[in-house]
CSV table of C-alpha atoms and ligand atoms in Angstrom, one decimal:
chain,number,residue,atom,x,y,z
M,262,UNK,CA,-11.8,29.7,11.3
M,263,UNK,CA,-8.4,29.5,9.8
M,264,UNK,CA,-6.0,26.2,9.5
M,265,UNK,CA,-5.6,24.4,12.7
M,266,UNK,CA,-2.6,22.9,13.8
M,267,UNK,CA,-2.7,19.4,15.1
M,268,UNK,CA,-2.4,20.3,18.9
M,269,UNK,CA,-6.4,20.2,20.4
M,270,UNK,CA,-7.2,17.9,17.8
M,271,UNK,CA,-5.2,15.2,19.3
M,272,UNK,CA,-5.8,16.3,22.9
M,273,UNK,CA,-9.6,15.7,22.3
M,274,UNK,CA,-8.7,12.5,20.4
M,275,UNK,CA,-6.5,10.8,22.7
M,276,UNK,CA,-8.6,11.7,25.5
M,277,UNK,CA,-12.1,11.0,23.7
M,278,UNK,CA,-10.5,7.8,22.1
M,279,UNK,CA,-11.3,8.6,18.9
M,280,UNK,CA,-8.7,9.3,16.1
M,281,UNK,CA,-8.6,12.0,12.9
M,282,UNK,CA,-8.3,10.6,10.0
M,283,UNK,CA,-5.4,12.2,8.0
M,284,UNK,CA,-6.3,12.0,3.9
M,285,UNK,CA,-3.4,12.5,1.5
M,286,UNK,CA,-4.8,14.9,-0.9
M,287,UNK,CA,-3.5,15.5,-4.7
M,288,UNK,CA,-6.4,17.2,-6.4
M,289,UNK,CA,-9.9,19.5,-6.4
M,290,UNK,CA,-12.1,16.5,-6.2
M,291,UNK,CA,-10.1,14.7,-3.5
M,292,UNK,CA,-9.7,17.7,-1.4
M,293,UNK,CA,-14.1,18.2,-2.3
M,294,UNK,CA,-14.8,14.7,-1.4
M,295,UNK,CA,-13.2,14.4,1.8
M,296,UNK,CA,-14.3,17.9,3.4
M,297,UNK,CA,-17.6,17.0,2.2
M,298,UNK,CA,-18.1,13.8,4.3
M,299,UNK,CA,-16.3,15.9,7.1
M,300,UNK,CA,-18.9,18.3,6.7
M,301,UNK,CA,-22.0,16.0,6.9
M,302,UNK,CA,-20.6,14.3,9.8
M,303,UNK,CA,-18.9,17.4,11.5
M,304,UNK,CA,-15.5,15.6,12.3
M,305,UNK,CA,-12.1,17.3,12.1
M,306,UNK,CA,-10.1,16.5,9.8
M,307,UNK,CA,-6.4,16.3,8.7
M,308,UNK,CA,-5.5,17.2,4.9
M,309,UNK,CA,-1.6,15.7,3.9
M,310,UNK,CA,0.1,16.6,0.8
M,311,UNK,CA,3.5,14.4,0.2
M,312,UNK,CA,6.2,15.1,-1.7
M,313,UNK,CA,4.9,13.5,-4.8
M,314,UNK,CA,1.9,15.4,-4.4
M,315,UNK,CA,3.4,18.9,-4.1
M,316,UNK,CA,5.5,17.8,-7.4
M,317,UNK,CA,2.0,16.9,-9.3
M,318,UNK,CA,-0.3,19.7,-8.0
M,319,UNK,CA,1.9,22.1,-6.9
M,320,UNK,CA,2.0,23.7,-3.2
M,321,UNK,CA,0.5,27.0,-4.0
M,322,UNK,CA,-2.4,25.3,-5.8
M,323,UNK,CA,-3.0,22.9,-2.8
M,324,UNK,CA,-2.7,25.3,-0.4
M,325,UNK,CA,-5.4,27.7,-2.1
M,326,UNK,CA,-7.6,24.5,-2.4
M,327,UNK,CA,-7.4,23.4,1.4
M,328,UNK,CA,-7.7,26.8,2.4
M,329,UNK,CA,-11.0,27.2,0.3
M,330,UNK,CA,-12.4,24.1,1.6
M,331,UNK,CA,-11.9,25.8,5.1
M,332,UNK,CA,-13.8,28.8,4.1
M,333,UNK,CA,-16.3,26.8,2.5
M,334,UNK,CA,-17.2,24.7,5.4
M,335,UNK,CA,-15.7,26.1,8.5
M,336,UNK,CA,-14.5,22.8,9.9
M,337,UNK,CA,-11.3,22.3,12.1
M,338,UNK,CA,-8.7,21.2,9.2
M,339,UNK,CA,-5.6,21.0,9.6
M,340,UNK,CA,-2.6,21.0,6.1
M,341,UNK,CA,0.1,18.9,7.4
M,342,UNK,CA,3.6,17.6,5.1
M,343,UNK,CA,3.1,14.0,4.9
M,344,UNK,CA,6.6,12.5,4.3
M,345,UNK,CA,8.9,15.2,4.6
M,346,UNK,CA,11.8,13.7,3.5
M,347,UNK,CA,14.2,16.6,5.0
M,348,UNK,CA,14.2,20.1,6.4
M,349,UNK,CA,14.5,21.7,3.1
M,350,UNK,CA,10.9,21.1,2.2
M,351,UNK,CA,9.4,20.7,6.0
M,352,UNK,CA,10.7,25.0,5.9
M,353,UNK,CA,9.2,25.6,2.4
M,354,UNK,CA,6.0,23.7,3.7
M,355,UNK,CA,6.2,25.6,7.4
M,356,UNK,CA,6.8,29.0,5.3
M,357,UNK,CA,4.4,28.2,3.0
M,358,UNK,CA,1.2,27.7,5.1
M,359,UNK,CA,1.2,24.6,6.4
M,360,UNK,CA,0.2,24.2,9.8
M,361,UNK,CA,2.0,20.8,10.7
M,362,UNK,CA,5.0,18.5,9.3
M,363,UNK,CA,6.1,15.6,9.4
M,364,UNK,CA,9.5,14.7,9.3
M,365,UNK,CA,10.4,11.2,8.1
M,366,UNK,CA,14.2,10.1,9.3
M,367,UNK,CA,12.7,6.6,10.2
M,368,UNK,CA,15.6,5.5,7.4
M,369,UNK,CA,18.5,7.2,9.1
M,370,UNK,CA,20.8,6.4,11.5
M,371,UNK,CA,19.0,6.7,15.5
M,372,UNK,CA,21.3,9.9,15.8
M,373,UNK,CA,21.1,11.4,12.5
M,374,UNK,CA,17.1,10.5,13.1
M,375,UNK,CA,17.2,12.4,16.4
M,376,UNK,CA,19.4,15.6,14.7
M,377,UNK,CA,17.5,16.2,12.1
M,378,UNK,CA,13.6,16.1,13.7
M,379,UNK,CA,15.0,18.1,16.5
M,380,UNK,CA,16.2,20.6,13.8
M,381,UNK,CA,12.9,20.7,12.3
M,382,UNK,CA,11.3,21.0,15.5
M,383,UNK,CA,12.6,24.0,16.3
M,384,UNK,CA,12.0,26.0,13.2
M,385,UNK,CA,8.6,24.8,13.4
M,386,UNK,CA,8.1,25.7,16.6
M,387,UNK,CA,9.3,28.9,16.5
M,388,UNK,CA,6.3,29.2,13.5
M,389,UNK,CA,3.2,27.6,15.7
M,390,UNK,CA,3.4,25.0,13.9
M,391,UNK,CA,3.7,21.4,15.0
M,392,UNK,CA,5.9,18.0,13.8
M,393,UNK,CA,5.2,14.5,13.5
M,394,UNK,CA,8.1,12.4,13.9
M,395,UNK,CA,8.6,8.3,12.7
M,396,UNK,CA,10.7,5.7,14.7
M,397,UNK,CA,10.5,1.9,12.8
M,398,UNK,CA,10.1,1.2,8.9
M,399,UNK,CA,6.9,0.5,7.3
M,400,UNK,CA,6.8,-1.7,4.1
M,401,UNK,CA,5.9,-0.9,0.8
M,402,UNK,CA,5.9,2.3,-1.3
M,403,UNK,CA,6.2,5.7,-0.5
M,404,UNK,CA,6.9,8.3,-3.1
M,405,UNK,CA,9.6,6.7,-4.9
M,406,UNK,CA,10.6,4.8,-1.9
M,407,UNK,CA,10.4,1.2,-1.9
M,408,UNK,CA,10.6,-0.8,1.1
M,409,UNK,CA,10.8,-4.9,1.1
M,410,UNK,CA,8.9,-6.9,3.8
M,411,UNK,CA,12.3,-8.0,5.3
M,412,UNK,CA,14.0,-4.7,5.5
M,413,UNK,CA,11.2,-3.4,7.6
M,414,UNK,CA,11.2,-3.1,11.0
M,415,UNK,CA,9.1,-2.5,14.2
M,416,UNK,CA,9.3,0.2,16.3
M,417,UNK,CA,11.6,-1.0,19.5
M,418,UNK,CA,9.7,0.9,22.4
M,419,UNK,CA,13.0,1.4,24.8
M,420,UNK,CA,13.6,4.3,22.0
M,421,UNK,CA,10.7,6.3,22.1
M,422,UNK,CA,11.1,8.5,25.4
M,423,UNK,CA,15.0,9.6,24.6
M,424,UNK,CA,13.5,10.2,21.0
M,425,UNK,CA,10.5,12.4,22.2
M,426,UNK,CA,12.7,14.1,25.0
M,427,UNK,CA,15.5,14.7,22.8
M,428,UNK,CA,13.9,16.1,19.5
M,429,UNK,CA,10.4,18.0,21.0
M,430,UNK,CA,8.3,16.2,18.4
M,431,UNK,CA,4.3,16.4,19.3
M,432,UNK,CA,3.2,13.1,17.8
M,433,UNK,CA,5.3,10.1,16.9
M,434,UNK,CA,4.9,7.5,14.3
M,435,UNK,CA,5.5,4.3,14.6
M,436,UNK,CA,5.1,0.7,12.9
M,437,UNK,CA,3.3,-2.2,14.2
M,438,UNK,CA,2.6,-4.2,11.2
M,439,UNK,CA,0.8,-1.7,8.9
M,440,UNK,CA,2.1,-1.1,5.4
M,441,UNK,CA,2.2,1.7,2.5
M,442,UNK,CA,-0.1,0.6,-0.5
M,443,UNK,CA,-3.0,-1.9,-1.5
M,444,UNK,CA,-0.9,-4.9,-0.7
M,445,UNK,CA,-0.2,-5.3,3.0
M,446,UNK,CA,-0.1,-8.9,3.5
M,447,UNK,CA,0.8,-12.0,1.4
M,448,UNK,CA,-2.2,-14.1,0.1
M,449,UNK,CA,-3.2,-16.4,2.6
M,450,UNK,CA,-1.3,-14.8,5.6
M,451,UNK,CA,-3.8,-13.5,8.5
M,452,UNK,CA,-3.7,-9.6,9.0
M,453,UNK,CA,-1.9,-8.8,13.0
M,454,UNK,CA,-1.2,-5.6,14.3
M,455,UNK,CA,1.7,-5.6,17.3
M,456,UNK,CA,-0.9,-4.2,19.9
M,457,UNK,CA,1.7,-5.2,22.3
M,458,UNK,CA,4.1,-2.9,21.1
M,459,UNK,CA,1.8,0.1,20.9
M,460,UNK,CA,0.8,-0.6,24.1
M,461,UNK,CA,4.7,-0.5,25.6
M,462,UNK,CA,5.1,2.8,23.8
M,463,UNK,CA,1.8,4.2,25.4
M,464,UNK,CA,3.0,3.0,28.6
M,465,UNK,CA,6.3,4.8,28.4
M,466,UNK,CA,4.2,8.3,26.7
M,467,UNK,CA,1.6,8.8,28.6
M,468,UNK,CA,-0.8,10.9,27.2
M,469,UNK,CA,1.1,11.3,23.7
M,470,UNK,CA,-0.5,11.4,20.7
M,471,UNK,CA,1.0,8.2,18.2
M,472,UNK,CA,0.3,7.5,14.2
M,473,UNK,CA,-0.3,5.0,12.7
M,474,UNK,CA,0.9,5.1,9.0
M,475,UNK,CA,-0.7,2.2,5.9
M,476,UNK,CA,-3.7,2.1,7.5
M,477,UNK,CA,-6.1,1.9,4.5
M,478,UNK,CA,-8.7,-1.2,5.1
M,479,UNK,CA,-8.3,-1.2,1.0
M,480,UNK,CA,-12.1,-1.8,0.8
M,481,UNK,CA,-13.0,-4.7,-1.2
M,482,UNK,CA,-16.1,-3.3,-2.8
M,483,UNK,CA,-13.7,-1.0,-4.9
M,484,UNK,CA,-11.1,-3.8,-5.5
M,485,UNK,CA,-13.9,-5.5,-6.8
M,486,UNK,CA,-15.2,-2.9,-9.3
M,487,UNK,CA,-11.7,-2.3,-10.5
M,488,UNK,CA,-11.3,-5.6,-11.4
M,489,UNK,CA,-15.2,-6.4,-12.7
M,490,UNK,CA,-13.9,-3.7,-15.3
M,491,UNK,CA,-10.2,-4.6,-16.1
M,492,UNK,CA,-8.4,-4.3,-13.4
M,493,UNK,CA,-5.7,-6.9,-11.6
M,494,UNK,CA,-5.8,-6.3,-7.6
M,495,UNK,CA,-7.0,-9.5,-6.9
M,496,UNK,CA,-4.5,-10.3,-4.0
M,497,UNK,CA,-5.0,-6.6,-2.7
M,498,UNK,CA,-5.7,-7.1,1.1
M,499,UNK,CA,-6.0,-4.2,3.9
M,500,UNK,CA,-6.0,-3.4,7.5
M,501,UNK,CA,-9.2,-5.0,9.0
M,502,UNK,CA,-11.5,-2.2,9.7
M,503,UNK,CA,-11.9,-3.6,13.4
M,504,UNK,CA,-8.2,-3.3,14.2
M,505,UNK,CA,-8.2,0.4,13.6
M,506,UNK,CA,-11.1,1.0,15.3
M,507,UNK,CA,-9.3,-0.8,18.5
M,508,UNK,CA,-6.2,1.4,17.7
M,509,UNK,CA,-8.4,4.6,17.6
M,510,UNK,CA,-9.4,3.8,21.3
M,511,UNK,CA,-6.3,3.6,22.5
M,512,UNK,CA,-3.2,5.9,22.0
M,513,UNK,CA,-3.3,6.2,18.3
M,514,UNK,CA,-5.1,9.9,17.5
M,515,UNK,CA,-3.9,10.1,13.6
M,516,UNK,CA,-4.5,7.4,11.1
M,517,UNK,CA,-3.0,8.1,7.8
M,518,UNK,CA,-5.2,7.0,4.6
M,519,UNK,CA,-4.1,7.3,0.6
M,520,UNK,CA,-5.0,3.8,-0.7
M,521,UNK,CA,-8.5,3.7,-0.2
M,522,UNK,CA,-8.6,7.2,-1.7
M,523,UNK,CA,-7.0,5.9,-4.8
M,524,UNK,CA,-9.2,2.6,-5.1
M,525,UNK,CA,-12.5,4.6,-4.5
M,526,UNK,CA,-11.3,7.0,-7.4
M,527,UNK,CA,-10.4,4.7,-9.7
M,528,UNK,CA,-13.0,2.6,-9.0
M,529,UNK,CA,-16.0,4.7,-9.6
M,530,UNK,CA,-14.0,6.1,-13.3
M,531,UNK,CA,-13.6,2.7,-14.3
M,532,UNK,CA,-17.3,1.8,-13.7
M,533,UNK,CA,-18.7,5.3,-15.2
M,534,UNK,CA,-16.1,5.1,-18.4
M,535,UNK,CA,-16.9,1.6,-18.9
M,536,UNK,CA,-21.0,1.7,-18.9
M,537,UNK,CA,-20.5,4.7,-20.8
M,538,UNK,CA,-17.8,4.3,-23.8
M,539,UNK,CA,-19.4,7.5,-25.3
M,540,UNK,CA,-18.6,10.1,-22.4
M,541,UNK,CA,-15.4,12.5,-23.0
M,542,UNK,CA,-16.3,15.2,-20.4
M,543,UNK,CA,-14.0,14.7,-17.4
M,544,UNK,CA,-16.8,16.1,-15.0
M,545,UNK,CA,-19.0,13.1,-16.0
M,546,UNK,CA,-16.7,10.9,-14.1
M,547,UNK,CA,-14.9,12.7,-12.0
M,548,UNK,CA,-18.4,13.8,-10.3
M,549,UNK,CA,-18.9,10.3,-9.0
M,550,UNK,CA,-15.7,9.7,-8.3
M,551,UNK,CA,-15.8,12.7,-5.7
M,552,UNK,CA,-19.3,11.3,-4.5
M,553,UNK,CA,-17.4,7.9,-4.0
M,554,UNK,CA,-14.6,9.6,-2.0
M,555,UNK,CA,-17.4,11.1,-0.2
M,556,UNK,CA,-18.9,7.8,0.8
M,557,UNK,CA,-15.9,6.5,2.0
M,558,UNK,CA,-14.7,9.2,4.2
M,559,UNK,CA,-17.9,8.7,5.6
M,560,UNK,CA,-17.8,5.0,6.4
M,561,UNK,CA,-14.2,5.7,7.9
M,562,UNK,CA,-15.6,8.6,10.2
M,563,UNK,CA,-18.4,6.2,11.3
M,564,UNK,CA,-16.8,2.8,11.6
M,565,UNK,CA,-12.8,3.3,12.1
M,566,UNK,CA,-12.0,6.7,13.2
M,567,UNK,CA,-15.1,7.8,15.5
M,568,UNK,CA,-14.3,11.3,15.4
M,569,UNK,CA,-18.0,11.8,13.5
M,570,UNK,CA,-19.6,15.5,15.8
M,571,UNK,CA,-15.8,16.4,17.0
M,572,UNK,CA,-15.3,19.3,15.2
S,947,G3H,O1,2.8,7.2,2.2
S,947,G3H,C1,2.7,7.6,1.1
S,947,G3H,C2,1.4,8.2,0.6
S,947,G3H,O2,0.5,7.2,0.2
S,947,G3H,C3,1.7,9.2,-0.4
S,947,G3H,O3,1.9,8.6,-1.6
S,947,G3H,O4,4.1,9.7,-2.1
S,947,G3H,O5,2.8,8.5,-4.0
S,947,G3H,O6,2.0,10.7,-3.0
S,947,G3H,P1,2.8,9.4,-2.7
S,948,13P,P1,-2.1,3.6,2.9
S,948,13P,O1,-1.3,3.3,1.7
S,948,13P,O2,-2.4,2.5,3.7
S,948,13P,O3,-3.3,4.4,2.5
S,948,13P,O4,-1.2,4.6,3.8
S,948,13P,C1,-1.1,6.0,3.6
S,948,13P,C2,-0.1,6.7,4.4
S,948,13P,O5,0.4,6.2,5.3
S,948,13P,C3,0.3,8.0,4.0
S,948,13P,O6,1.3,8.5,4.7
S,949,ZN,ZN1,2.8,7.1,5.3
């Protein structure tokens, strides 16, 4: 099977209510870890690549990996632009092999928003391949993007029909709460999502497929082991695993992880370099570090996404 696009994936999720769980992917080991749990638990999956990441790995080398891990395991994947900060590099990614893009003007201007999705839309379209669009502004970090608590903003729900309408997008982001990064809310200040607010927008898109972006639990068994060996995350603090979950069942079909990518990672080297001061070869650590990836994907599959034997 070659690289899906995101189309049946979300028709099966949003009527199975279930969600795929999109990875950001920057490496061999990432990309290894992830299609393995896929693999084991035969779920669908979604590989991003962002900006940053095509700057790191570089898009032909990211491209050769994803499409090896879909000869190697046969699964339903699809390799979407996570971020795409304009139509510049949504058309190198659309000419390039990807097989979905997103297309982030969530910091424009409504208008200049709506011109250029809609301009990206159609190029992609004409190449079978499908767009992700974002209304509202997330906190925290993206790329080299910074966004402040206050400058963030929910999504307002009276948009979202003129902006589907108008630009042809097939899934839309939006933000309820969630948040880029391992820090999403202040010490001491309960987790909430806006339910109500997703709800409006399913209301208004029935049947639509929406995103939800930040959505890493940041699981506290690897904050603990990065800071058991040196670390400082000690106010790092997630999306409860049971809010996603309730997301997944409703209109949410895509939920987009890095963080808990990056703690598992980092978390496993810390623990293998530090119980073994004496160890140079980089597949001594990076080994369990793809087994802890592994393991995580998993437990996401299982207990947050439910797409586990929808492949
Ligand atoms: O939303 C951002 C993702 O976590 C990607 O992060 O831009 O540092 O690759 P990055
Ligand atoms: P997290 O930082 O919560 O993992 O969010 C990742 C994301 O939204 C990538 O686009
Ligand atoms: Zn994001």
């Amino acid at each position: 099977m070659p690289l899906v696009t995101t189309k049946e994936m979300f028709a099966g999720a949003y009527g199975g209510g279930y969600a795929i769980g999109a990875f950001n992917v920057n490496n061999m080991e990432i990309i290894q870890g992830i299609v393995q749990a896929g693999q084991k638990l035969n779920a669908p999956l979604i590989l991003q690549v962002s900006k940053g990441a095509r700057a790191y790995a570089n898009h032909t080398y990211l491209v050769k990996l994803v499409e090896a891990a879909v000869l190697e395991t046969g699964l339903p994947i699809a390799l979407h632009l996570d971020h795409g900060p304009d139509f510049a590099t949504c058309k190198s990614c659309i000419d390039g092999g990807f097989t979905s893009v997103m297309i982030d003007g969530s910091h424009l201007p409504y208008e200049e928003n709506v011109a250029e999705t809609k301009r990206v839309v159609e190029y992609a379209h004409a190449h079978g391949v499908t767009v992700e669009g974002e209304l509202g502004q997330l906190a925290g970090v993206e790329d080299d993007v910074q966004v402040s608590a206050e400058d963030a903003s929910y999504t307002k729900p009276e948009q979202v029909e003129d902006f589907v309408g108008r630009t042809g997008v097939d899934s839309l982001a939006i933000a309820i709460g969630t948040s880029h990064g391992a820090f999403k809310f202040k010490p001491g200040q309960k987790p909430r999502l806006r339910f109500d607010i997703l709800e409006e927008v399913a209301r208004r898109l029935p049947g639509f497929p929406i995103v939800l972006h930040g959505a890493s639990s940041v699981v506290p068994e690897f904050v603990a082991i990065i800071n058991q060996y040196g670390g400082a995350m000690d106010d790092a603090v997630g999306i409860p695993e049971d809010m996603l979950r309730d997301a997944a069942r409703r209109a949410v079909c895509k939920i987009n992880i890095d963080s808990d990518l990056r703690l598992a990672m980092t978390a496993a080297i810390r623990k293998y370099l530090a119980e073994n001061p004496g160890h140079f070869d980089p597949r001594q650590y990076l080994a369990p570090a793809r087994a802890a990836i592994q393991g995580m994907v998993e437990h996401k599959i299982e207990a947050v996404l439910g797409c586990g034997g929808k492949a």
